[in-house]
């Protein structure tokens, strides 16, 4: 299936109408369908009215129950796939204001309890010093003081003991010289400090030895329900369990190559010292 970014996340109403029409074509009631799909009638009603987006598994079950096959079923499944995928481009985010994006992320963090971050090329805002945060959005025109303040404010979620965080960073992400040497050394000290928070695991994949994995993107998985994948021009948001599971599996493979605890902090100390020597 080929995605058109502008249509992603915008097909919930089309999906709702298609499922409703297919049920009516089969001559069945919502109550009949709900009973045979082991769903509530309220859920079927909300799906058909577009109030909730069904998972692809839900849609497959509904189509199977209604004995829908062929191109019609394929088209409805394609709608379900698009409805469970969203595209957020950077230009639109910047027009709306990056502080609004920070509010969205804070909402996700509030509603989730288990976080997995794979950081391929940069340090994420939750781990960043104020200087690093400022440098990461330096190319965005206008006053970014609100965005910087909200990014730093979000860091308090790391100290919520009801939540757990695992960060995996590549050596490139850690050592990319976004800041002058001394400021980079301070950023690495910040990573070492965060790694000591009890509910935080921070690991680094060093550029040494043999690694058969081929990571392409930075991504975050929230619980087991949603994955966000960063690209050069925006972010894809996946809600279908198969997509989320795929990123969970990727994360587990990368985790096996990462160094945690004292081994991680030893690397950070070594690299921070190297940055400090550059200044001398």
XYZ file of N, CA and C in Angstrom:
840
model
N 0.838 -1.201 0.000
C 0.000 0.000 0.000
C 0.870 1.247 0.000
N 0.524 2.219 -0.835
C 1.257 3.476 -0.894
C 0.528 4.530 -0.073
N 1.246 5.204 0.820
C 0.657 6.242 1.651
C 0.791 7.605 0.984
N -0.262 8.398 1.044
C -0.193 9.806 0.693
C -0.236 10.566 2.013
N 0.878 11.210 2.415
C 0.962 11.795 3.758
C -0.215 12.687 4.133
N -0.707 13.471 3.175
C -1.779 14.406 3.518
C -3.086 13.700 3.867
N -3.207 12.402 3.504
C -4.439 11.673 3.776
C -4.354 10.831 5.045
N -3.156 10.664 5.581
C -3.012 9.837 6.767
C -3.710 10.473 7.954
N -4.392 9.645 8.729
C -5.085 10.138 9.907
C -6.366 10.875 9.601
N -6.747 10.975 8.323
C -7.933 11.741 7.955
C -9.047 10.850 7.411
N -8.930 9.539 7.553
C -9.887 8.647 6.916
C -10.823 7.966 7.908
N -10.899 8.460 9.145
C -11.770 7.839 10.136
C -13.214 7.880 9.683
N -13.674 9.023 9.165
C -15.072 9.132 8.739
C -15.365 8.221 7.553
N -14.394 8.117 6.614
C -14.592 7.218 5.474
C -14.663 5.768 5.941
N -13.797 5.406 6.888
C -13.806 4.052 7.421
C -15.124 3.770 8.134
N -15.590 4.720 8.931
C -16.851 4.545 9.652
C -18.000 4.305 8.679
N -18.047 5.123 7.616
C -19.127 4.986 6.636
C -19.054 3.647 5.911
N -17.835 3.210 5.565
C -17.670 1.947 4.843
C -18.114 0.763 5.699
N -17.756 0.760 6.976
C -18.154 -0.332 7.859
C -19.654 -0.322 8.101
N -20.208 0.858 8.244
C -21.663 0.967 8.439
C -22.415 0.455 7.212
N -21.942 0.873 6.039
C -22.596 0.438 4.795
C -22.478 -1.068 4.602
N -21.322 -1.621 4.965
C -21.125 -3.065 4.797
C -22.042 -3.851 5.737
N -22.224 -3.361 6.952
C -23.148 -4.034 7.883
C -24.571 -3.993 7.348
N -24.972 -2.843 6.847
C -26.324 -2.710 6.315
C -26.503 -3.564 5.061
N -25.470 -3.635 4.234
C -25.550 -4.470 3.031
C -25.789 -5.927 3.401
N -25.162 -6.337 4.511
C -25.323 -7.713 4.976
C -26.656 -7.936 5.690
N -27.398 -6.839 5.930
C -28.705 -6.956 6.563
C -28.639 -7.279 8.044
N -27.586 -6.804 8.733
C -27.405 -7.108 10.147
C -27.535 -5.838 10.994
N -27.903 -6.043 12.257
C -28.007 -4.917 13.187
C -26.704 -4.739 13.944
N -26.549 -3.585 14.572
C -25.375 -3.361 15.409
C -25.323 -4.354 16.563
N -26.478 -4.668 17.128
C -26.524 -5.611 18.242
C -26.055 -7.000 17.808
N -26.518 -7.428 16.641
C -26.100 -8.741 16.098
C -24.591 -8.783 15.894
N -24.060 -7.710 15.280
C -22.629 -7.661 14.982
C -21.807 -7.622 16.266
N -22.249 -6.815 17.218
C -21.514 -6.687 18.474
C -21.424 -8.034 19.194
N -22.531 -8.774 19.226
C -22.554 -10.054 19.925
C -21.571 -11.037 19.306
N -21.529 -11.076 17.967
C -20.677 -12.054 17.291
C -19.211 -11.640 17.239
N -18.949 -10.362 17.435
C -17.553 -9.883 17.487
C -17.041 -9.770 18.917
N -17.906 -10.127 19.883
C -17.543 -10.005 21.296
C -17.169 -8.562 21.643
N -17.940 -7.638 21.085
C -17.795 -6.216 21.384
C -19.109 -5.706 21.958
N -19.072 -4.541 22.579
C -20.318 -3.933 23.044
C -21.013 -3.238 21.878
N -22.324 -3.106 22.000
C -23.066 -2.381 20.962
C -22.630 -0.925 20.919
N -22.241 -0.394 22.080
C -21.755 0.984 22.135
C -20.483 1.146 21.313
N -19.581 0.159 21.396
C -18.338 0.237 20.621
C -18.625 0.206 19.126
N -19.514 -0.692 18.703
C -19.874 -0.748 17.282
C -20.476 0.576 16.836
N -21.341 1.137 17.669
C -21.964 2.420 17.341
C -20.924 3.524 17.228
N -19.964 3.555 18.156
C -18.921 4.585 18.116
C -18.002 4.424 16.914
N -17.744 3.171 16.518
C -16.942 2.930 15.317
C -17.677 3.448 14.091
N -18.956 3.118 13.984
C -19.733 3.494 12.795
C -20.050 4.982 12.740
N -19.961 5.669 13.869
C -20.192 7.119 13.875
C -18.884 7.901 13.781
N -17.749 7.177 13.790
C -16.456 7.845 13.694
C -15.959 8.417 14.997
N -16.591 8.067 16.111
C -16.157 8.606 17.400
C -14.873 7.953 17.888
N -14.660 6.691 17.512
C -13.411 6.016 17.840
C -12.851 5.370 16.578
N -11.552 5.201 16.556
C -10.901 4.543 15.425
C -10.638 3.089 15.792
N -11.245 2.140 15.071
C -11.003 0.729 15.381
C -9.593 0.312 14.971
N -9.043 -0.663 15.668
C -7.768 -1.212 15.247
C -7.980 -2.043 13.983
N -6.893 -2.360 13.310
C -7.007 -3.196 12.121
C -7.541 -4.574 12.490
N -7.178 -5.079 13.672
C -7.699 -6.367 14.127
C -9.214 -6.289 14.296
N -9.714 -5.185 14.871
C -11.162 -4.988 15.001
C -11.832 -5.023 13.628
N -11.245 -4.312 12.677
C -11.832 -4.232 11.336
C -11.820 -5.599 10.654
N -10.728 -6.321 10.794
C -10.652 -7.664 10.204
C -11.731 -8.573 10.778
N -11.954 -8.468 12.097
C -12.974 -9.286 12.752
C -14.364 -8.922 12.250
N -14.627 -7.627 12.131
C -15.935 -7.185 11.643
C -16.170 -7.673 10.218
N -15.182 -7.530 9.367
C -15.327 -7.955 7.974
C -15.522 -9.471 7.876
N -14.788 -10.210 8.682
C -14.932 -11.666 8.677
C -16.332 -12.065 9.133
N -16.824 -11.384 10.173
C -18.151 -11.694 10.696
C -19.239 -11.378 9.675
N -19.036 -10.302 8.900
C -19.999 -9.908 7.875
C -19.782 -10.645 6.554
N -18.805 -11.557 6.550
C -18.497 -12.348 5.354
C -18.135 -11.451 4.165
N -17.375 -10.389 4.456
C -16.930 -9.463 3.406
C -15.576 -9.906 2.881
N -15.450 -10.025 1.562
C -14.212 -10.502 0.955
C -13.878 -9.661 -0.273
N -12.787 -10.014 -0.922
C -12.429 -9.413 -2.200
C -11.980 -7.976 -2.093
N -12.173 -7.239 -3.185
C -11.665 -5.863 -3.270
C -12.330 -4.939 -2.266
N -13.603 -5.180 -1.969
C -14.293 -4.332 -0.991
C -13.634 -4.437 0.368
N -13.365 -5.653 0.805
C -12.712 -5.841 2.096
C -11.308 -5.244 2.085
N -10.593 -5.414 0.980
C -9.237 -4.855 0.870
C -9.260 -3.341 0.978
N -10.243 -2.712 0.343
C -10.356 -1.250 0.402
C -10.668 -0.775 1.817
N -11.522 -1.502 2.521
C -11.856 -1.112 3.897
C -10.644 -1.278 4.807
N -9.871 -2.347 4.603
C -8.655 -2.539 5.394
C -7.630 -1.450 5.107
N -7.562 -0.996 3.856
C -6.659 0.107 3.517
C -7.072 1.380 4.242
N -8.391 1.620 4.335
C -8.875 2.777 5.085
C -8.492 2.653 6.563
N -8.604 1.432 7.113
C -8.262 1.216 8.522
C -6.794 1.488 8.764
N -5.962 1.072 7.825
C -4.522 1.295 7.949
C -4.220 2.796 7.986
N -4.833 3.545 7.080
C -4.605 4.994 7.037
C -5.147 5.681 8.286
N -6.302 5.220 8.767
C -6.912 5.841 9.937
C -6.067 5.643 11.181
N -5.258 4.581 11.200
C -4.405 4.297 12.355
C -2.997 4.857 12.194
N -2.779 5.650 11.151
C -1.468 6.251 10.899
C -1.647 7.748 10.684
N -0.787 8.524 11.296
C -0.894 9.984 11.195
C 0.454 10.571 10.793
N 0.405 11.619 9.973
C 1.607 12.319 9.546
C 1.583 13.728 10.108
N 2.652 14.133 10.768
C 2.791 15.502 11.278
C 4.044 16.112 10.663
N 3.849 17.083 9.772
C 5.028 17.676 9.135
C 5.576 18.822 9.975
N 6.907 19.033 9.869
C 7.576 20.039 10.684
C 7.081 21.444 10.376
N 6.766 21.720 9.111
C 6.372 23.082 8.740
C 5.052 23.453 9.390
N 4.108 22.501 9.419
C 2.826 22.770 10.057
C 3.005 22.966 11.555
N 3.881 22.147 12.156
C 4.142 22.293 13.594
C 4.729 23.665 13.910
N 5.611 24.124 13.025
C 6.221 25.427 13.259
C 5.221 26.567 13.079
N 4.305 26.410 12.129
C 3.275 27.438 11.937
C 2.365 27.514 13.162
N 2.031 26.363 13.732
C 1.174 26.331 14.901
C 1.898 26.836 16.134
N 3.211 26.705 16.130
C 4.014 27.062 17.301
C 4.538 25.814 17.971
N 5.848 25.735 18.148
C 6.440 24.536 18.729
C 6.022 24.327 20.178
N 5.581 25.394 20.847
C 5.095 25.226 22.213
C 3.828 24.371 22.250
N 3.018 24.439 21.165
C 1.820 23.591 21.086
C 2.228 22.129 20.992
N 3.280 21.850 20.245
C 3.792 20.474 20.147
C 4.245 19.973 21.508
N 4.849 20.851 22.309
C 5.278 20.454 23.651
C 4.078 20.078 24.518
N 2.970 20.784 24.341
C 1.755 20.446 25.086
C 1.245 19.057 24.695
N 1.312 18.737 23.397
C 0.877 17.420 22.933
C 1.756 16.323 23.531
N 3.066 16.553 23.535
C 3.981 15.561 24.094
C 3.757 15.390 25.599
N 3.510 16.493 26.285
C 3.236 16.416 27.724
C 1.971 15.604 27.977
N 0.978 15.745 27.097
C -0.247 14.955 27.222
C 0.018 13.472 27.050
N 0.839 13.125 26.062
C 1.218 11.725 25.857
C 1.957 11.172 27.074
N 2.845 11.980 27.621
C 3.627 11.545 28.771
C 2.750 11.371 30.009
N 1.740 12.218 30.128
C 0.830 12.108 31.264
C -0.020 10.844 31.171
N -0.401 10.463 29.933
C -1.310 9.327 29.732
C -0.590 7.990 29.635
N 0.744 7.986 29.642
C 1.512 6.756 29.460
C 2.313 6.437 30.717
N 2.696 5.177 30.855
C 3.480 4.780 32.017
C 4.817 4.137 31.656
N 4.941 3.609 30.442
C 6.181 2.940 30.032
C 6.660 3.554 28.719
N 7.901 4.030 28.724
C 8.427 4.773 27.584
C 9.714 4.111 27.087
N 9.821 4.007 25.779
C 11.045 3.490 25.160
C 11.472 4.478 24.075
N 12.681 5.000 24.205
C 13.212 5.973 23.248
C 14.440 5.377 22.564
N 14.421 5.341 21.242
C 15.630 4.991 20.495
C 16.097 6.258 19.791
N 17.282 6.742 20.156
C 17.785 8.029 19.692
C 18.984 7.792 18.787
N 18.774 8.017 17.509
C 19.778 7.678 16.502
C 20.816 8.764 16.298
N 20.400 10.037 16.350
C 21.328 11.088 15.932
C 21.404 12.284 16.866
N 20.473 12.420 17.815
C 20.482 13.559 18.735
C 19.951 13.130 20.090
N 20.195 13.958 21.071
C 19.644 13.772 22.416
C 18.237 14.351 22.437
N 17.302 13.638 23.031
C 15.929 14.123 23.107
C 15.789 15.178 24.204
N 14.713 15.965 24.129
C 14.526 17.069 25.052
C 14.480 16.676 26.518
N 13.937 15.491 26.826
C 13.856 15.063 28.222
C 15.230 14.905 28.856
N 16.265 14.707 28.020
C 17.613 14.465 28.528
C 18.544 15.662 28.337
N 18.043 16.744 27.777
C 18.905 17.825 27.313
C 19.126 18.915 28.357
N 20.298 19.517 28.301
C 20.571 20.721 29.079
C 19.872 21.906 28.417
N 19.695 23.016 29.132
C 19.090 24.195 28.496
C 19.832 24.639 27.239
N 21.168 24.601 27.262
C 21.933 24.988 26.081
C 21.641 24.068 24.897
N 21.525 22.781 25.167
C 21.256 21.821 24.097
C 19.850 22.029 23.536
N 18.887 22.249 24.414
C 17.519 22.527 23.968
C 17.503 23.745 23.063
N 18.179 24.791 23.490
C 18.209 26.033 22.716
C 18.840 25.808 21.349
N 19.936 25.067 21.317
C 20.623 24.813 20.054
C 19.799 23.929 19.131
N 18.990 23.027 19.697
C 18.227 22.090 18.880
C 17.122 22.764 18.081
N 16.708 23.965 18.488
C 15.660 24.675 17.741
C 16.169 26.035 17.256
N 17.487 26.163 17.171
C 18.075 27.455 16.781
C 17.699 27.868 15.371
N 17.342 26.899 14.518
C 17.004 27.226 13.129
C 15.561 27.670 12.966
N 14.794 27.659 14.050
C 13.389 28.059 13.979
C 13.290 29.559 14.242
N 12.749 30.339 13.311
C 12.691 31.791 13.498
C 11.719 32.192 14.605
N 11.938 33.375 15.151
C 11.041 33.903 16.166
C 11.490 33.610 17.577
N 10.681 34.060 18.527
C 10.982 33.882 19.945
C 10.617 32.455 20.368
N 11.614 31.682 20.781
C 11.374 30.295 21.169
C 11.406 30.101 22.688
N 11.289 31.191 23.434
C 11.414 31.082 24.893
C 10.340 30.179 25.503
N 9.099 30.247 24.980
C 8.036 29.389 25.510
C 8.335 27.920 25.256
N 8.816 27.641 24.048
C 9.128 26.250 23.696
C 10.240 25.711 24.582
N 11.292 26.511 24.778
C 12.409 26.080 25.623
C 11.929 25.821 27.044
N 11.120 26.736 27.569
C 10.623 26.588 28.941
C 9.785 25.323 29.091
N 8.940 25.048 28.098
C 8.079 23.858 28.184
C 8.875 22.575 28.013
N 9.899 22.592 27.156
C 10.756 21.419 27.017
C 11.419 21.090 28.354
N 11.930 22.108 29.016
C 12.596 21.884 30.295
C 11.593 21.494 31.385
N 10.414 22.065 31.330
C 9.375 21.731 32.309
C 8.971 20.263 32.190
N 8.940 19.743 30.964
C 8.556 18.347 30.732
C 9.520 17.369 31.391
N 10.744 17.788 31.650
C 11.740 16.880 32.222
C 11.339 16.376 33.612
N 10.438 17.065 34.278
C 10.025 16.645 35.620
C 9.338 15.279 35.598
N 8.823 14.862 34.421
C 8.144 13.565 34.338
C 9.111 12.423 34.630
N 10.406 12.646 34.437
C 11.395 11.595 34.706
C 11.426 11.193 36.174
N 10.967 12.078 37.042
C 11.023 11.819 38.485
C 9.707 11.262 39.021
N 8.781 10.949 38.118
C 7.514 10.324 38.510
C 7.756 8.825 38.634
N 7.788 8.322 39.864
C 8.152 6.927 40.103
C 7.115 5.935 39.591
N 5.937 6.422 39.194
C 4.921 5.523 38.639
C 5.175 5.227 37.166
N 6.176 5.895 36.577
C 6.493 5.713 35.171
C 7.901 5.127 35.030
N 8.129 4.429 33.929
C 9.458 3.877 33.671
C 9.922 4.313 32.284
N 11.214 4.619 32.198
C 11.803 5.127 30.960
C 13.034 4.304 30.593
N 13.125 3.938 29.327
C 14.352 3.346 28.803
C 14.782 4.156 27.594
N 15.985 4.701 27.679
C 16.563 5.473 26.576
C 17.737 4.694 26.003
N 17.748 4.496 24.706
C 18.898 3.912 24.028
C 19.413 4.936 23.028
N 20.665 5.335 23.208
C 21.288 6.321 22.334
C 22.454 5.685 21.598
N 22.603 6.012 20.334
C 23.819 5.604 19.642
C 24.951 6.529 20.070
N 26.170 6.064 19.877
C 27.322 6.922 20.165
C 27.241 8.217 19.368
N 26.750 8.131 18.142
C 26.614 9.337 17.318
C 25.675 10.345 17.956
N 24.549 9.861 18.496
C 23.595 10.762 19.141
C 24.234 11.472 20.329
N 25.027 10.744 21.091
C 25.648 11.305 22.289
C 26.737 12.315 21.941
N 27.547 12.007 20.920
C 28.757 12.793 20.661
C 28.609 13.811 19.532
N 27.449 13.849 18.881
C 27.292 14.831 17.802
C 27.501 16.235 18.367
N 28.459 17.009 17.833
C 28.857 18.277 18.468
C 27.910 19.440 18.159
N 26.706 19.349 18.681
C 25.724 20.412 18.473
C 26.113 21.688 19.215
N 26.940 21.549 20.250
C 27.349 22.670 21.090
C 28.868 22.780 21.099
N 29.424 23.889 21.571
C 30.868 23.990 21.791
C 31.326 22.918 22.783
N 32.621 22.588 22.778
C 33.118 21.451 23.568
C 32.727 21.447 25.043
N 32.893 22.575 25.741
C 32.592 22.575 27.170
C 31.106 22.321 27.422
N 30.250 22.919 26.593
C 28.805 22.709 26.739
C 28.443 21.262 26.426
N 29.150 20.651 25.466
C 28.911 19.237 25.174
C 29.313 18.369 26.364
N 30.413 18.716 27.016
C 30.829 17.963 28.203
C 29.749 18.033 29.282
N 29.137 19.199 29.431
C 28.062 19.357 30.409
C 26.839 18.534 30.017
N 26.569 18.452 28.719
C 25.448 17.643 28.255
C 25.680 16.161 28.573
N 26.905 15.697 28.399
C 27.200 14.298 28.730
C 27.103 14.051 30.235
N 27.496 15.041 31.031
C 27.321 14.928 32.480
C 25.837 14.817 32.844
N 25.024 15.546 32.106
C 23.574 15.483 32.327
C 23.047 14.061 32.063
N 23.515 13.435 30.991
C 23.098 12.064 30.685
C 23.494 11.115 31.815
N 24.717 11.266 32.307
C 25.177 10.403 33.395
C 24.316 10.596 34.644
N 23.940 11.835 34.910
C 23.104 12.132 36.074
C 21.724 11.491 35.933
N 21.108 11.635 34.750
C 19.775 11.064 34.516
C 19.817 9.542 34.645
N 20.937 8.930 34.241
C 21.036 7.469 34.279
C 20.950 6.921 35.694
N 21.091 7.765 36.702
C 21.036 7.329 38.098
C 19.637 7.455 38.699
N 18.690 8.013 37.966
C 17.311 8.085 38.458
C 16.754 6.657 38.503
N 16.155 6.229 39.612
C 15.773 4.818 39.778
C 14.870 4.247 38.680
N 13.939 5.037 38.161
C 13.002 4.503 37.167
C 13.439 4.794 35.732
N 14.709 5.166 35.558
C 15.258 5.462 34.237
C 16.398 4.500 33.927
N 16.347 3.900 32.731
C 17.478 3.118 32.223
C 18.000 3.848 30.996
N 19.278 4.133 30.997
C 19.890 4.852 29.880
C 21.049 4.016 29.354
N 20.961 3.662 28.078
C 21.986 2.833 27.475
C 22.575 3.477 26.237
N 23.816 3.117 25.948
C 24.520 3.660 24.778
C 25.020 2.498 23.921
N 24.818 2.628 22.615
C 25.359 1.659 21.669
C 26.644 2.249 21.099
N 27.803 1.737 21.517
C 29.068 2.297 21.012
C 29.344 1.844 19.584
N 30.087 2.676 18.860
C 30.471 2.345 17.484
C 31.726 1.478 17.518
N 31.549 0.269 18.008
C 32.669 -0.664 18.121
C 32.131 -2.076 17.949
N 32.981 -2.966 17.516
C 32.555 -4.337 17.326
C 31.693 -4.486 16.086
N 30.855 -5.508 16.084
C 29.995 -5.802 14.934
C 28.542 -5.687 15.350
N 27.778 -4.875 14.629
C 26.342 -4.719 14.880
C 25.624 -4.950 13.563
N 24.835 -5.993 13.498
C 24.167 -6.337 12.240
C 22.911 -5.527 12.003
N 22.412 -4.836 13.041
C 21.201 -4.030 12.881
C 21.485 -2.789 12.029
N 20.436 -2.286 11.386
C 20.589 -1.117 10.513
C 19.508 -0.082 10.847
N 19.656 0.641 11.940
C 18.616 1.607 12.327
C 18.509 2.741 11.319
N 17.267 3.151 11.055
C 17.010 4.201 10.082
C 16.430 5.467 10.703
N 15.743 5.333 11.838
C 15.029 6.481 12.391
C 15.087 6.501 13.910
N 14.980 7.703 14.444
C 14.668 7.875 15.856
C 13.198 7.530 16.063
N 12.888 6.829 17.165
C 11.478 6.526 17.432
C 11.234 6.406 18.927
N 9.964 6.566 19.295
C 9.528 6.444 20.681
C 8.300 5.551 20.724
N 8.246 4.650 21.693
C 7.064 3.810 21.883
C 6.472 4.139 23.251
N 5.185 4.492 23.243
C 4.464 4.820 24.471
C 3.638 3.607 24.882
N 3.957 3.031 26.043
C 3.342 1.786 26.485
C 3.460 0.771 25.341
N 2.367 0.149 24.989
C 2.364 -0.750 23.825
C 1.255 -0.348 22.867
N 0.948 0.958 22.857
C -0.228 1.399 22.110
C 0.075 2.400 21.008
N 1.249 3.008 21.032
C 1.518 4.065 20.062
C 3.020 4.208 19.846
N 3.405 4.411 18.592
C 4.817 4.643 18.265
C 4.923 5.889 17.393
N 5.882 6.740 17.709
C 6.162 7.911 16.878
C 7.540 7.733 16.259
N 7.627 8.002 14.962
C 8.860 7.774 14.211
C 9.263 9.066 13.528
N 10.464 9.560 13.833
C 10.932 10.832 13.310
C 11.574 10.655 11.927
N 11.271 11.589 11.040
C 11.947 11.659 9.748
C 12.556 13.052 9.613
N 13.189 13.308 8.488
C 13.817 14.611 8.301
C 12.826 15.749 8.163
N 11.586 15.455 7.797
C 10.608 16.510 7.552
C 9.353 16.397 8.405
N 9.310 15.445 9.311
C 8.121 15.304 10.138
C 8.154 14.032 10.957
N 6.979 13.602 11.380
C 6.874 12.401 12.210
C 5.662 11.593 11.795
N 5.840 10.268 11.786
C 4.741 9.343 11.580
C 4.289 8.842 12.941
N 2.971 8.742 13.117
C 2.406 8.243 14.362
C 1.613 6.982 14.039
N 2.032 5.874 14.631
C 1.406 4.587 14.366
C 0.632 4.118 15.591
N -0.610 3.681 15.359
C -1.433 3.167 16.446
C -1.807 1.701 16.257
N -1.631 1.178 15.057
C -1.962 -0.221 14.828
C -0.977 -1.104 15.597
N -1.499 -2.152 16.240
C -0.661 -2.955 17.132
C 0.482 -3.626 16.384
N 0.294 -3.936 15.100
C 1.371 -4.590 14.360
C 2.540 -3.641 14.125
N 2.247 -2.376 13.843
C 3.313 -1.387 13.692
C 4.026 -1.166 15.026
N 3.230 -0.997 16.082
C 3.813 -0.751 17.403
C 4.680 -1.939 17.826
N 4.182 -3.147 17.585
C 4.950 -4.346 17.938
C 6.251 -4.418 17.153
N 6.219 -4.005 15.896
C 7.441 -4.024 15.082
C 8.510 -3.126 15.700
N 8.108 -1.949 16.180
C 9.084 -1.041 16.799
C 9.513 -1.540 18.175
N 8.614 -2.193 18.891
C 9.021 -2.808 20.160
C 10.085 -3.879 19.925
N 9.898 -4.661 18.872
C 10.885 -5.698 18.547
C 12.214 -5.085 18.125
N 12.158 -4.000 17.334
C 13.393 -3.300 16.961
C 14.114 -2.795 18.203
N 13.344 -2.219 19.107
C 13.930 -1.650 20.322
C 14.653 -2.740 21.122
N 14.035 -3.908 21.226
C 14.637 -4.989 21.982
C 15.949 -5.433 21.338
N 16.005 -5.466 20.007
C 17.252 -5.845 19.341
C 18.341 -4.813 19.604
N 18.004 -3.533 19.552
C 18.994 -2.492 19.816
C 19.444 -2.539 21.277
N 18.507 -2.845 22.173
C 18.837 -2.885 23.602
C 19.939 -3.898 23.876
N 19.947 -4.985 23.146
C 20.932 -6.030 23.370
C 22.357 -5.573 23.037
N 22.486 -4.495 22.263
C 23.809 -3.974 21.906
C 24.246 -2.825 22.817
N 23.367 -2.382 23.712
C 23.627 -1.179 24.500
C 24.338 -1.495 25.815
N 25.118 -0.527 26.284
C 25.775 -0.599 27.588
C 24.981 0.257 28.573
N 24.711 -0.281 29.748
C 23.932 0.413 30.763
C 24.752 0.553 32.049
N 24.207 1.300 32.991
C 24.802 1.400 34.319
C 26.211 1.965 34.318
N 27.098 1.354 35.092
C 28.465 1.854 35.229
C 29.213 1.836 33.895
N 28.960 0.827 33.059
C 29.625 0.770 31.756
C 29.239 1.973 30.903
N 27.969 2.325 30.949
C 27.486 3.495 30.206
C 28.114 4.772 30.751
N 28.119 4.915 32.063
C 28.656 6.138 32.666
C 30.160 6.256 32.448
N 30.842 5.141 32.373
C 32.275 5.178 32.090
C 32.536 5.757 30.696
N 31.734 5.341 29.714
C 31.861 5.901 28.364
C 31.549 7.392 28.356
N 30.466 7.774 29.034
C 30.088 9.183 29.076
C 31.187 10.030 29.703
N 31.799 9.542 30.769
C 32.882 10.268 31.428
C 34.086 10.414 30.495
N 34.400 9.352 29.785
C 35.525 9.380 28.844
C 35.282 10.400 27.733
N 34.071 10.389 27.187
C 33.763 11.312 26.086
C 33.657 12.752 26.584
N 33.130 12.942 27.795
C 33.051 14.289 28.359
C 34.460 14.857 28.564
N 35.375 14.025 29.028
C 36.758 14.456 29.213
C 37.394 14.828 27.873
N 37.060 14.081 26.836
C 37.596 14.391 25.505
C 37.105 15.755 25.032
N 35.832 16.069 25.281
C 35.315 17.386 24.920
C 36.012 18.476 25.732
N 36.236 18.209 27.017
C 36.890 19.196 27.872
C 38.303 19.482 27.376
N 39.018 18.454 26.948
C 40.382 18.638 26.442
C 40.389 19.464 25.159
N 39.338 19.387 24.361
C 39.267 20.162 23.130
C 39.296 21.646 23.418
N 38.795 22.035 24.575
C 38.694 23.458 24.916
C 40.035 24.017 25.352
N 40.928 23.133 25.784
C 42.193 23.601 26.359
C 43.178 23.970 25.259
